[in-house]
XYZ file of C-alpha atoms in Angstrom:
113
model
C -12.039 -8.448 3.627
C -9.848 -7.755 0.589
C -9.993 -3.998 1.086
C -8.905 -4.365 4.711
C -6.070 -6.615 3.633
C -5.085 -4.132 0.918
C -4.844 -1.235 3.356
C -2.825 -3.224 5.895
C 0.577 -1.985 4.588
C -0.472 1.561 5.479
C -0.353 0.550 9.135
C 3.345 -0.185 8.783
C 3.858 3.474 7.824
C 1.387 5.102 10.206
C 2.049 3.109 13.368
C 5.754 4.009 13.793
C 5.034 7.658 12.967
C 2.253 7.890 15.559
C 4.384 6.095 18.135
C 7.212 8.562 17.540
C 4.859 11.490 18.061
C 3.428 9.986 21.237
C 6.864 9.362 22.689
C 8.021 12.875 21.811
C 4.989 14.250 23.617
C 5.639 12.029 26.635
C 9.265 13.195 26.725
C 8.106 16.821 26.934
C 5.973 16.264 30.049
C 7.350 17.424 33.382
C 6.078 16.735 36.890
C 5.422 19.362 39.560
C 9.085 19.880 40.449
C 10.284 20.167 36.835
C 11.709 16.682 36.364
C 10.665 14.621 33.348
C 7.577 12.561 34.113
C 8.767 9.817 31.777
C 12.589 9.964 31.736
C 12.861 6.973 29.422
C 10.603 8.519 26.757
C 13.339 10.764 25.322
C 15.607 7.829 24.535
C 12.710 5.705 23.322
C 11.497 8.468 21.005
C 14.963 8.749 19.471
C 15.135 5.001 18.845
C 11.606 4.807 17.462
C 12.248 7.869 15.288
C 15.291 6.137 13.788
C 13.226 3.027 13.069
C 10.465 5.189 11.581
C 12.968 6.881 9.274
C 14.169 3.480 8.061
C 10.597 2.278 7.488
C 9.749 5.440 5.548
C 12.921 5.122 3.464
C 12.117 1.499 2.712
C 8.587 2.433 1.654
C 9.984 5.169 -0.588
C 12.392 2.780 -2.272
C 9.732 0.100 -2.804
C 7.279 2.635 -4.227
C 9.952 4.083 -6.516
C 10.848 0.627 -7.796
C 7.260 -0.311 -8.628
C 6.459 3.058 -10.214
C 9.556 2.798 -12.405
C 8.758 -0.794 -13.335
C 5.178 0.087 -14.246
C 6.279 3.129 -16.252
C 8.679 0.925 -18.227
C 6.406 -2.053 -18.844
C 3.229 -0.051 -19.544
C 4.718 3.000 -21.260
C 2.250 2.773 -24.155
C -0.735 2.940 -21.786
C 0.757 5.852 -19.847
C 1.504 7.700 -23.095
C -2.082 7.219 -24.272
C -3.475 9.252 -21.370
C -4.603 12.667 -22.593
C -3.098 15.794 -21.105
C -5.414 17.912 -18.992
C -6.334 20.997 -21.040
C -6.262 23.421 -18.119
C -2.899 22.162 -16.933
C -1.479 22.296 -20.468
C -2.689 25.886 -20.888
C -1.184 26.853 -17.529
C 2.132 25.228 -18.490
C 2.182 27.087 -21.810
C 1.427 30.375 -20.032
C 4.216 29.723 -17.520
C 6.641 28.921 -20.343
C 5.707 32.150 -22.143
C 6.207 34.143 -18.936
C 9.571 32.463 -18.364
C 10.729 33.329 -21.892
C 9.497 36.926 -21.510
C 11.301 37.268 -18.187
C 14.470 35.820 -19.682
C 14.298 38.261 -22.608
C 13.629 41.302 -20.417
C 16.374 40.484 -17.918
C 19.028 39.631 -20.541
C 21.966 42.039 -20.488
C 23.446 42.022 -23.969
C 25.363 45.274 -23.531
C 26.665 46.404 -20.172
C 27.174 50.191 -19.995
C 30.635 51.391 -18.999
C 29.637 54.691 -17.342
């Protein structure tokens, strides 16, 4: 039961997004003579999309707050995590390539010809 309760907040993100998509699809449907089959769906999709954007923004802000709080209060634990060797090697290679590119593309003297 706890795992179902723990995943419940995901529904608050997924449900409005799916509803927006469904209403957008319904708004695109036309009947035989070319009129919208669901004329109200265009307005409804706009309203639901606005609500979805607010829900997503709220989720972003809440997640950012808790990540920042955890990074501040448990900085010693986060710092104790070892760097991945492959990622560190790739970062060093990218840094070397960036420095080489910067050196090769540096124009110290511009010819006057």
